[in-house]
Every structure is written in C-alpha cells, then in structure tokens.
C-alpha cells in the first residue's frame, strides 16, 4: 500500500495533471457571491430551512473563509470542471460528508431505486445510497442491466476513478456507516419513508421506502443491527440557482429485451451523430468519449442520459452522475460500452496521454485506484473494490488503448490526417498565451 500511495502522489504530481491554465473569466464560474449586498438582502433566512432545529446560526459573508465546505465546492464549479486539481477544500468537504451530524433525512423523489437526501447542521446536503449487496457479489449473467441493483461502493469508486483519469466531473462521494435508527428513522419528516421501517426476524432494523424498483419488504435495506454502509455524495447547487439540462445519449440502449438500438445495427452510425448538434462542433463529441471510457472501465451499461449546466450552453463539460450500476462484473468486460470510440475514432490528446501514463508500471491504474480508495472511511471495514475488480481496470485500460491504436492504423491506411487525436492541449496553450 505504501508503494501504491507513492504512485498516486507521483501521478498527481505529473505535468499532465498540472497543466498551466489561464485565470477563469467571470462568466465561466457557475455561481458567484455578490460583492456588495444591500442590508435588506442580508437576511440569513434565504439559507435556512422551514424548521431550524439542529441547524447552526448562519455567520457567512462574502469572504470564502466563512463559507462551509459544501458552499466552497459550489462556488468552485467552473465551465470546465466541478473542482480543481489539488482542491484545498476537498479534505474539509469529504470530512463533512463522513462525520458531520445528520439533522434531516428524506427520500429523494424520482429515479428507479431508493435514495435519500441528508442534511447537515451547516445546511449542506448529500445524496445517500445504501449498501444492498456484498462488494464481491457479481451481477447475475441472466439479469438485464436495467434491472440490476445499484451499489454504494460503485458510487465511491466512480468518484476516485474519475479524479484519477483527470476528469473531475463526478461530485465528491464518501463512504459512511449510518445508524439506521438515529440518523434516518428518528429524524425523518418523510411520512411515507417512516411507514416502511420494521425489525427483521434476527433483530436488524430495516426500511424500504417508495420507488419504481426494489422498494418492498423483499428488497429492504437492513442495518447490522443498526449500522448500514452507504455512499454520501455532495449535492450539486439547487436547480433554482443552477439549471441543468438533460441530454439523451446518442448511444443509449433500447431498454428492451428484444429490440436493438440504431447504433447496434448501423456501422456508420457515428457519421450521423457527427452531423447532429451539439456533436457537430466544439468538444461535445470528445467530452462524450471521455464519459464512454469511464463507463467501459467501470463496466457501466446504464448511461441513458447525461447532464450539463444550462448556463454554459454547449461549450462545457458533461456531468458524470449516477454511477451506481458500475462495477457489477469483474470477470467479463462489456465491449458494447466502447462502441462510440470504435465507431467515431476520436479521443482527446490529454485523455489519451493520461491513459497511456496509467498503463505504465510506475503509475499502474489498479495500484493508484487501490491507494486512492484506501483514503475512504469504509476502507477500514473492507476494501471498496476487490482485487479482481482492480485487475479488470488494467485489462480494460489496455483494451481502450488498443482500440485507439486500431483507429490510428485504419486512418493511416485510408490516407487521412491524424484526426483520431483531438489536440486540446494546443487550445489550452493558446488560451494561456492570449491571457498574457
């Protein structure tokens, strides 16, 4: 582990993760604090809930030093990433998620499976997803991807992998042991959720909530007897402050047991996508390929939509949300996830260089993932990813690099220019130069 930690530190010290970037223009910040606020607008009521029980008195001003970690995270979101590399706020934010007192718990509406919204005394909020199966349980081969359980450890591992790939597009996630009675049952104001609690025949406290799938006594979530493993992901800014747009994935699966999607039957499907906005200009296509690579490495087949912040239009990063169906199998890779890369033969230069770096022994992906996950609080209970899952990451990374290599060879054979690699580093250098 000491060797792996050294590799992780060396990776994050590498120039590919520390490229010089120009100052961020005012319009490229998602949220900004008003420099001057009228006395009539200073009421702290704009931050507090209807019931102030358990919440701290608000003592914030325009100085970032007075802001709680979740607010610093929100104010640090820019057009290009959710948080910066070596974010000085990350330790405080993850510490809040892992240890801060929970003062309110309600069920999150929407979605297909059980999830809760938990609130902290400083008005921060986190998305809670419970442990539903053991870490080493593989997805049943006869189970369709849209019927699989979500995994709390997959949400945690996705955050770490996304950061290791240099994306920084998954909101920070931390593992936590939650007391089902003290931190959910006794403090919830959600009557529908409260009605679903019961004690199992062996004395464990259980609940099942209300949702489209697996919300029944047969699929209840149970503590042991009260402690329950979970993932807590920091919530993004409220939609009233930062509207998000949902985009249907061009390579969305049919979600049918018998029908195939167009991309599964048309070998030239990508040429149509490339002519369709917003994929016909800018970086949207390579942004999507970044997400495809993340999903392939994790084995996530359930990426039917993705989101962006409305404020930034089409010229911005993609949010890598909802990764609970990742890391279902380590014994089998799913080549269909990688089809967009195979059909489009397009990838960012910075992504390609980092992938090659992670294939080298001194920065091996499995080693740096093992090291990164060891920082999570639940690592003391058991490793977040088993060794077969870590080995699968190395195997799948090699497949991605081989796919890019085949694209380059095919293009060379066709006599075209080097159109496989999109040079985003040159664009960054131009920005730095223009910024003086």
Short mmCIF file of C-alpha atoms in Angstrom, two decimals:
data_model
loop_
_atom_site.label_atom_id
_atom_site.label_comp_id
_atom_site.label_asym_id
_atom_site.label_seq_id
_atom_site.Cartn_x
_atom_site.Cartn_y
_atom_site.Cartn_z
CA UNK A 1 0.00 0.00 0.00
CA UNK A 2 2.88 2.37 0.75
CA UNK A 3 4.20 1.80 -2.77
CA UNK A 4 0.74 2.41 -4.24
CA UNK A 5 0.35 5.64 -2.28
CA UNK A 6 3.69 6.80 -3.65
CA UNK A 7 2.49 6.02 -7.18
CA UNK A 8 -0.70 8.03 -6.61
CA UNK A 9 1.26 11.01 -5.34
CA UNK A 10 3.66 10.77 -8.29
CA UNK A 11 0.72 10.56 -10.70
CA UNK A 12 -0.90 13.71 -9.33
CA UNK A 13 2.47 15.47 -9.43
CA UNK A 14 2.91 14.65 -13.13
CA UNK A 15 2.80 17.60 -15.57
CA UNK A 16 -0.25 16.09 -17.32
CA UNK A 17 -2.23 16.77 -14.13
CA UNK A 18 -0.71 20.19 -13.52
CA UNK A 19 -1.00 21.95 -16.87
CA UNK A 20 -0.87 25.71 -16.61
CA UNK A 21 -4.25 27.32 -17.25
CA UNK A 22 -5.23 30.99 -17.51
CA UNK A 23 -7.34 32.84 -14.93
CA UNK A 24 -11.02 31.89 -15.16
CA UNK A 25 -13.19 34.70 -16.59
CA UNK A 26 -16.16 35.89 -14.54
CA UNK A 27 -18.67 34.33 -16.94
CA UNK A 28 -17.01 30.89 -16.62
CA UNK A 29 -17.93 30.49 -12.93
CA UNK A 30 -21.20 28.73 -12.27
CA UNK A 31 -22.01 30.83 -9.18
CA UNK A 32 -20.53 34.00 -7.73
CA UNK A 33 -21.01 35.79 -4.42
CA UNK A 34 -22.38 39.31 -4.84
CA UNK A 35 -19.58 41.72 -3.85
CA UNK A 36 -22.00 44.22 -2.30
CA UNK A 37 -25.25 43.16 -0.69
CA UNK A 38 -27.91 45.58 0.48
CA UNK A 39 -28.85 45.41 4.14
CA UNK A 40 -32.35 44.34 3.16
CA UNK A 41 -30.90 41.31 1.36
CA UNK A 42 -28.67 40.13 4.20
CA UNK A 43 -31.31 38.05 5.93
CA UNK A 44 -29.98 34.60 6.73
CA UNK A 45 -33.48 33.25 6.10
CA UNK A 46 -32.57 32.71 2.45
CA UNK A 47 -30.27 29.90 3.59
CA UNK A 48 -32.30 28.20 6.29
CA UNK A 49 -34.97 25.55 6.16
CA UNK A 50 -38.56 25.85 7.38
CA UNK A 51 -37.51 24.11 10.61
CA UNK A 52 -34.27 25.43 12.11
CA UNK A 53 -33.96 22.64 14.68
CA UNK A 54 -30.44 21.25 14.68
CA UNK A 55 -29.06 23.81 12.23
CA UNK A 56 -26.26 26.24 13.02
CA UNK A 57 -26.67 30.01 13.07
CA UNK A 58 -25.53 31.37 9.72
CA UNK A 59 -22.41 33.53 10.04
CA UNK A 60 -21.35 33.77 6.41
CA UNK A 61 -20.18 36.80 4.48
CA UNK A 62 -18.52 37.41 1.11
CA UNK A 63 -15.19 36.05 2.43
CA UNK A 64 -14.61 32.45 1.35
CA UNK A 65 -13.05 31.75 4.75
CA UNK A 66 -16.50 31.97 6.32
CA UNK A 67 -18.13 29.54 3.88
CA UNK A 68 -18.85 25.91 4.83
CA UNK A 69 -17.15 23.26 2.65
CA UNK A 70 -20.24 22.49 0.53
CA UNK A 71 -20.64 26.17 -0.40
CA UNK A 72 -16.95 26.45 -1.32
CA UNK A 73 -17.48 23.43 -3.56
CA UNK A 74 -20.47 25.07 -5.26
CA UNK A 75 -18.58 28.34 -5.74
CA UNK A 76 -15.60 26.44 -7.20
CA UNK A 77 -17.56 24.93 -10.11
CA UNK A 78 -16.47 26.38 -13.45
CA UNK A 79 -17.27 25.87 -17.11
CA UNK A 80 -14.64 23.12 -17.36
CA UNK A 81 -14.73 21.11 -14.11
CA UNK A 82 -16.51 20.57 -10.81
CA UNK A 83 -13.40 21.18 -8.73
CA UNK A 84 -9.72 21.94 -9.39
CA UNK A 85 -6.82 19.51 -9.18
CA UNK A 86 -5.36 19.56 -5.64
CA UNK A 87 -8.51 21.28 -4.41
CA UNK A 88 -7.66 22.68 -0.91
CA UNK A 89 -11.34 22.33 0.06
CA UNK A 90 -11.58 18.60 -0.72
CA UNK A 91 -10.37 17.33 2.66
CA UNK A 92 -12.84 19.50 4.60
CA UNK A 93 -15.68 18.56 2.23
CA UNK A 94 -15.11 14.81 2.44
CA UNK A 95 -14.68 15.10 6.22
CA UNK A 96 -18.08 16.79 6.42
CA UNK A 97 -19.71 14.02 4.39
CA UNK A 98 -18.10 11.33 6.51
CA UNK A 99 -18.57 12.70 10.02
CA UNK A 100 -20.90 15.70 10.23
CA UNK A 101 -24.09 15.24 12.26
CA UNK A 102 -27.16 14.45 10.17
CA UNK A 103 -30.12 16.64 11.13
CA UNK A 104 -32.65 15.70 8.46
CA UNK A 105 -33.33 12.74 6.19
CA UNK A 106 -35.99 12.48 3.48
CA UNK A 107 -36.44 10.27 0.45
CA UNK A 108 -35.29 11.70 -2.88
CA UNK A 109 -38.08 11.72 -5.42
CA UNK A 110 -37.59 10.34 -8.92
CA UNK A 111 -35.25 7.61 -10.10
CA UNK A 112 -35.83 3.89 -10.00
CA UNK A 113 -34.21 2.85 -6.73
CA UNK A 114 -34.10 4.02 -3.12
CA UNK A 115 -32.03 7.09 -2.29
CA UNK A 116 -32.26 9.69 0.44
CA UNK A 117 -31.26 13.33 0.88
CA UNK A 118 -29.43 14.00 4.14
CA UNK A 119 -28.87 17.49 5.58
CA UNK A 120 -26.08 18.72 7.85
CA UNK A 121 -26.09 21.47 10.52
CA UNK A 122 -24.33 23.92 8.15
CA UNK A 123 -27.10 23.47 5.52
CA UNK A 124 -25.02 21.19 3.34
CA UNK A 125 -26.78 18.21 1.77
CA UNK A 126 -25.72 14.82 0.48
CA UNK A 127 -27.27 12.05 -1.62
CA UNK A 128 -27.39 8.79 0.34
CA UNK A 129 -27.32 5.39 -1.36
CA UNK A 130 -27.39 2.28 0.85
CA UNK A 131 -25.45 -0.97 0.68
CA UNK A 132 -27.71 -3.59 -0.91
CA UNK A 133 -25.29 -6.45 -1.53
CA UNK A 134 -21.80 -7.56 -0.64
CA UNK A 135 -18.92 -5.94 -2.51
CA UNK A 136 -17.86 -9.22 -4.15
CA UNK A 137 -21.33 -10.16 -5.42
CA UNK A 138 -21.24 -10.14 -9.20
CA UNK A 139 -24.25 -9.25 -11.32
CA UNK A 140 -26.21 -12.31 -12.39
CA UNK A 141 -25.46 -13.05 -16.06
CA UNK A 142 -29.17 -13.52 -16.76
CA UNK A 143 -30.08 -10.12 -15.31
CA UNK A 144 -30.61 -7.19 -17.68
CA UNK A 145 -28.53 -4.08 -16.98
CA UNK A 146 -31.67 -2.04 -16.29
CA UNK A 147 -32.77 -4.48 -13.58
CA UNK A 148 -29.52 -4.57 -11.62
CA UNK A 149 -29.08 -3.27 -8.07
CA UNK A 150 -27.23 -0.02 -7.54
CA UNK A 151 -24.04 -0.31 -5.49
CA UNK A 152 -22.89 2.14 -2.86
CA UNK A 153 -19.24 1.19 -3.40
CA UNK A 154 -19.61 1.82 -7.15
CA UNK A 155 -20.58 5.44 -6.46
CA UNK A 156 -17.49 5.85 -4.26
CA UNK A 157 -15.14 4.12 -6.71
CA UNK A 158 -16.52 6.15 -9.64
CA UNK A 159 -15.54 9.40 -7.91
CA UNK A 160 -12.00 8.15 -7.31
CA UNK A 161 -11.60 6.79 -10.85
CA UNK A 162 -12.97 9.99 -12.41
CA UNK A 163 -10.40 12.03 -10.48
CA UNK A 164 -7.57 9.65 -11.39
CA UNK A 165 -8.48 10.00 -15.07
CA UNK A 166 -8.15 13.77 -14.64
CA UNK A 167 -11.80 14.50 -15.45
CA UNK A 168 -13.12 15.89 -12.13
CA UNK A 169 -16.73 15.59 -13.32
CA UNK A 170 -18.16 13.31 -10.60
CA UNK A 171 -19.28 15.14 -7.42
CA UNK A 172 -17.22 14.07 -4.37
CA UNK A 173 -18.51 10.87 -2.75
CA UNK A 174 -17.59 9.34 0.62
CA UNK A 175 -18.46 6.06 2.30
CA UNK A 176 -20.11 6.21 5.71
CA UNK A 177 -21.58 3.89 8.33
CA UNK A 178 -25.02 5.30 9.10
CA UNK A 179 -27.14 4.47 12.15
CA UNK A 180 -30.49 3.47 10.60
CA UNK A 181 -32.43 4.48 13.74
CA UNK A 182 -30.64 7.59 14.97
CA UNK A 183 -29.75 9.08 11.58
CA UNK A 184 -32.76 8.08 9.49
CA UNK A 185 -35.81 6.71 11.33
CA UNK A 186 -35.81 9.07 14.33
CA UNK A 187 -35.23 12.29 12.38
CA UNK A 188 -37.12 11.83 9.12
CA UNK A 189 -40.08 14.09 8.40
CA UNK A 190 -40.98 11.96 5.39
CA UNK A 191 -44.12 10.12 6.46
CA UNK A 192 -44.07 7.73 3.50
CA UNK A 193 -40.49 6.73 4.33
CA UNK A 194 -41.26 6.44 8.06
CA UNK A 195 -44.03 3.90 7.39
CA UNK A 196 -41.59 1.46 5.78
CA UNK A 197 -39.39 0.73 8.81
CA UNK A 198 -39.54 -2.66 10.52
CA UNK A 199 -37.37 -5.05 12.55
CA UNK A 200 -36.28 -8.25 10.83
CA UNK A 201 -36.64 -11.70 12.47
CA UNK A 202 -32.97 -11.55 13.54
CA UNK A 203 -33.31 -8.09 15.09
CA UNK A 204 -31.90 -5.90 12.32
CA UNK A 205 -33.61 -2.53 11.65
CA UNK A 206 -34.80 -2.34 8.04
CA UNK A 207 -36.66 0.01 5.69
CA UNK A 208 -37.55 0.04 2.00
CA UNK A 209 -39.03 3.44 1.08
CA UNK A 210 -41.01 4.01 -2.11
CA UNK A 211 -39.58 3.78 -5.62
CA UNK A 212 -40.06 2.09 -9.01
CA UNK A 213 -37.83 -0.93 -8.34
CA UNK A 214 -36.80 -2.92 -5.27
CA UNK A 215 -38.80 -0.87 -2.75
CA UNK A 216 -40.58 -3.68 -0.92
CA UNK A 217 -40.13 -5.85 2.18
CA UNK A 218 -38.47 -8.48 -0.05
CA UNK A 219 -35.78 -5.94 -1.04
CA UNK A 220 -35.50 -3.99 2.21
CA UNK A 221 -32.28 -2.26 3.27
CA UNK A 222 -31.17 -3.50 6.69
CA UNK A 223 -28.66 -2.39 9.27
CA UNK A 224 -26.45 -4.76 11.22
CA UNK A 225 -28.28 -4.43 13.53
CA UNK A 226 -28.44 -0.64 13.08
CA UNK A 227 -25.21 0.20 11.24
CA UNK A 228 -25.62 0.47 7.48
CA UNK A 229 -22.88 1.05 4.91
CA UNK A 230 -23.69 3.81 2.44
CA UNK A 231 -22.30 6.31 -0.03
CA UNK A 232 -22.85 10.04 0.51
CA UNK A 233 -22.37 12.31 -2.50
CA UNK A 234 -22.33 16.07 -2.08
CA UNK A 235 -25.37 17.64 -3.73
CA UNK A 236 -24.94 19.97 -6.69
CA UNK A 237 -26.34 23.54 -6.45
CA UNK A 238 -30.10 23.73 -6.31
CA UNK A 239 -31.78 23.82 -9.72
CA UNK A 240 -33.23 27.23 -8.85
CA UNK A 241 -29.65 28.57 -8.76
CA UNK A 242 -28.03 26.46 -11.47
CA UNK A 243 -30.35 24.86 -14.02
CA UNK A 244 -29.13 21.64 -15.59
CA UNK A 245 -30.01 20.27 -18.99
CA UNK A 246 -30.52 16.55 -19.53
CA UNK A 247 -29.25 15.08 -22.82
CA UNK A 248 -30.28 11.73 -24.23
CA UNK A 249 -27.18 9.67 -25.02
CA UNK A 250 -26.80 9.04 -28.79
CA UNK A 251 -25.65 5.53 -27.89
CA UNK A 252 -28.50 4.92 -25.47
CA UNK A 253 -29.52 1.28 -25.20
CA UNK A 254 -33.00 0.30 -26.30
CA UNK A 255 -34.01 -0.78 -22.78
CA UNK A 256 -35.95 -3.57 -24.46
CA UNK A 257 -35.42 -7.30 -24.06
CA UNK A 258 -35.84 -7.86 -27.79
CA UNK A 259 -35.15 -4.66 -29.79
CA UNK A 260 -31.75 -3.29 -30.77
CA UNK A 261 -30.80 0.38 -30.89
CA UNK A 262 -29.71 2.04 -34.16
CA UNK A 263 -26.07 2.15 -33.16
CA UNK A 264 -26.13 -1.64 -32.79
CA UNK A 265 -27.24 -2.19 -36.39
CA UNK A 266 -25.65 0.71 -38.31
CA UNK A 267 -21.86 0.51 -38.57
CA UNK A 268 -21.66 4.09 -39.90
CA UNK A 269 -23.87 5.45 -37.13
CA UNK A 270 -21.24 7.92 -35.84
CA UNK A 271 -21.19 9.84 -39.14
CA UNK A 272 -24.82 10.75 -38.47
CA UNK A 273 -24.06 11.81 -34.90
CA UNK A 274 -21.16 13.99 -36.08
CA UNK A 275 -23.58 15.98 -38.26
CA UNK A 276 -26.06 16.46 -35.44
CA UNK A 277 -25.84 19.38 -32.96
CA UNK A 278 -24.19 19.68 -30.49
CA UNK A 279 -21.80 16.94 -31.71
CA UNK A 280 -21.08 18.71 -35.00
CA UNK A 281 -18.78 21.32 -33.45
CA UNK A 282 -16.81 22.13 -30.33
CA UNK A 283 -15.70 19.46 -27.88
CA UNK A 284 -19.01 17.69 -27.21
CA UNK A 285 -18.04 14.50 -29.06
CA UNK A 286 -14.71 14.06 -27.25
CA UNK A 287 -16.42 15.03 -24.00
CA UNK A 288 -18.81 12.15 -24.57
CA UNK A 289 -15.94 9.79 -25.47
CA UNK A 290 -14.34 10.67 -22.10
CA UNK A 291 -17.55 9.50 -20.43
CA UNK A 292 -17.62 6.34 -22.56
CA UNK A 293 -14.09 5.44 -21.43
CA UNK A 294 -15.04 5.96 -17.79
CA UNK A 295 -18.11 3.73 -18.24
CA UNK A 296 -16.15 1.00 -20.02
CA UNK A 297 -13.51 0.88 -17.30
CA UNK A 298 -16.27 0.58 -14.68
CA UNK A 299 -18.48 -1.77 -16.70
CA UNK A 300 -21.43 0.66 -16.53
CA UNK A 301 -24.02 -0.15 -19.21
CA UNK A 302 -26.71 2.16 -17.82
CA UNK A 303 -25.76 5.56 -19.27
CA UNK A 304 -29.00 6.57 -20.96
CA UNK A 305 -28.66 10.33 -20.27
CA UNK A 306 -26.07 12.85 -19.15
CA UNK A 307 -26.36 16.43 -17.91
CA UNK A 308 -24.71 19.83 -18.37
CA UNK A 309 -25.14 23.17 -16.63
CA UNK A 310 -27.55 25.27 -18.70
CA UNK A 311 -25.62 28.49 -18.04
CA UNK A 312 -22.64 27.35 -20.14
CA UNK A 313 -24.60 26.25 -23.20
CA UNK A 314 -22.95 23.59 -25.34
CA UNK A 315 -19.40 24.69 -24.54
CA UNK A 316 -18.84 22.93 -21.22
CA UNK A 317 -18.07 19.61 -19.52
CA UNK A 318 -20.51 16.73 -19.03
CA UNK A 319 -21.58 15.81 -15.50
CA UNK A 320 -20.74 12.17 -14.74
CA UNK A 321 -23.65 11.44 -12.40
CA UNK A 322 -25.42 8.32 -11.16
CA UNK A 323 -22.78 5.57 -11.30
CA UNK A 324 -24.44 3.04 -9.00
CA UNK A 325 -24.69 0.32 -11.65
CA UNK A 326 -20.95 0.29 -12.29
CA UNK A 327 -18.52 -2.41 -11.10
CA UNK A 328 -21.15 -5.13 -11.37
CA UNK A 329 -18.83 -7.67 -13.00
CA UNK A 330 -15.09 -8.14 -12.98
CA UNK A 331 -14.99 -11.47 -14.79
CA UNK A 332 -16.46 -10.10 -18.03
CA UNK A 333 -15.82 -6.92 -19.99
CA UNK A 334 -18.67 -5.33 -21.94
CA UNK A 335 -17.34 -4.32 -25.40
CA UNK A 336 -20.61 -2.66 -26.42
CA UNK A 337 -19.89 0.21 -23.99
CA UNK A 338 -16.83 1.12 -26.07
CA UNK A 339 -18.71 1.22 -29.41
CA UNK A 340 -18.79 5.07 -29.60
CA UNK A 341 -14.98 5.15 -29.52
CA UNK A 342 -14.75 2.36 -32.10
CA UNK A 343 -17.26 3.98 -34.45
CA UNK A 344 -16.08 7.59 -34.10
CA UNK A 345 -12.33 7.02 -33.66
CA UNK A 346 -11.92 10.31 -31.79
CA UNK A 347 -10.28 11.00 -28.43
CA UNK A 348 -8.77 13.94 -26.57
CA UNK A 349 -4.97 14.14 -26.59
CA UNK A 350 -4.88 14.86 -22.83
CA UNK A 351 -7.11 11.86 -22.14
CA UNK A 352 -5.06 9.58 -24.38
CA UNK A 353 -1.79 10.70 -22.75
CA UNK A 354 -3.15 10.11 -19.25
CA UNK A 355 -4.45 6.66 -20.23
CA UNK A 356 -1.02 5.74 -21.57
CA UNK A 357 0.54 7.04 -18.35
CA UNK A 358 -1.81 4.86 -16.28
CA UNK A 359 -0.75 1.79 -18.28
CA UNK A 360 2.87 2.17 -17.20
CA UNK A 361 4.13 0.10 -14.22
CA UNK A 362 5.13 3.20 -12.23
CA UNK A 363 1.58 4.60 -12.44
CA UNK A 364 -0.48 1.42 -12.90
CA UNK A 365 -4.21 2.18 -12.78
CA UNK A 366 -5.06 -0.64 -10.36
CA UNK A 367 -2.33 0.48 -7.95
CA UNK A 368 -3.34 4.15 -7.86
CA UNK A 369 -7.02 3.20 -7.53
CA UNK A 370 -6.21 0.93 -4.61
CA UNK A 371 -4.26 3.76 -2.98
CA UNK A 372 -6.93 6.37 -3.60
CA UNK A 373 -9.74 4.17 -2.25
CA UNK A 374 -7.70 3.45 0.89
CA UNK A 375 -8.40 7.05 1.99
CA UNK A 376 -12.15 6.39 2.18
CA UNK A 377 -13.59 5.77 5.69
CA UNK A 378 -15.22 2.48 4.62
CA UNK A 379 -11.82 1.06 3.64
CA UNK A 380 -11.34 0.22 7.33
CA UNK A 381 -14.34 -2.13 7.04
CA UNK A 382 -13.24 -3.78 3.79
CA UNK A 383 -11.59 -2.66 0.53
CA UNK A 384 -14.09 -0.75 -1.64
CA UNK A 385 -13.10 -2.75 -4.73
CA UNK A 386 -11.94 -6.36 -4.64
CA UNK A 387 -8.66 -7.34 -6.30
CA UNK A 388 -10.44 -8.90 -9.32
CA UNK A 389 -12.17 -5.54 -9.96
CA UNK A 390 -8.83 -3.73 -9.75
CA UNK A 391 -7.26 -6.22 -12.16
CA UNK A 392 -10.19 -5.67 -14.53
CA UNK A 393 -9.36 -1.95 -14.65
CA UNK A 394 -5.87 -2.70 -16.01
CA UNK A 395 -7.28 -5.17 -18.54
CA UNK A 396 -9.94 -2.74 -19.77
CA UNK A 397 -7.47 0.13 -19.97
CA UNK A 398 -5.37 -1.96 -22.33
CA UNK A 399 -8.47 -2.56 -24.47
CA UNK A 400 -9.10 1.19 -24.73
CA UNK A 401 -5.51 1.85 -25.83
CA UNK A 402 -5.68 -0.97 -28.38
CA UNK A 403 -8.91 0.47 -29.76
CA UNK A 404 -7.27 3.87 -30.28
CA UNK A 405 -4.28 2.17 -31.90
CA UNK A 406 -6.56 0.34 -34.35
CA UNK A 407 -8.24 3.61 -35.21
CA UNK A 408 -4.89 5.22 -35.95
CA UNK A 409 -3.77 2.30 -38.13
CA UNK A 410 -7.02 2.31 -40.07
CA UNK A 411 -6.83 6.04 -40.64
CA UNK A 412 -3.22 5.77 -41.78
CA UNK A 413 -4.24 3.05 -44.21
CA UNK A 414 -7.02 5.28 -45.56
CA UNK A 415 -4.51 8.06 -46.14
CA UNK A 416 -6.18 10.59 -43.87
CA UNK A 417 -4.56 13.06 -41.49
CA UNK A 418 -4.25 12.42 -37.78
CA UNK A 419 -7.92 13.00 -36.99
CA UNK A 420 -8.15 10.40 -34.25
CA UNK A 421 -6.44 12.61 -31.67
CA UNK A 422 -8.14 15.91 -30.82
CA UNK A 423 -5.36 18.21 -29.57
CA UNK A 424 -6.95 20.02 -26.64
CA UNK A 425 -3.52 20.89 -25.21
CA UNK A 426 -2.79 23.22 -28.14
CA UNK A 427 -6.08 25.00 -27.45
CA UNK A 428 -5.07 25.38 -23.79
CA UNK A 429 -1.69 26.82 -24.76
CA UNK A 430 -3.45 29.38 -26.97
CA UNK A 431 -5.66 30.40 -24.05
CA UNK A 432 -2.63 30.84 -21.80
CA UNK A 433 -0.84 32.93 -24.46
CA UNK A 434 -3.86 35.16 -25.06
CA UNK A 435 -4.22 35.66 -21.30
CA UNK A 436 -0.74 37.16 -21.29
#
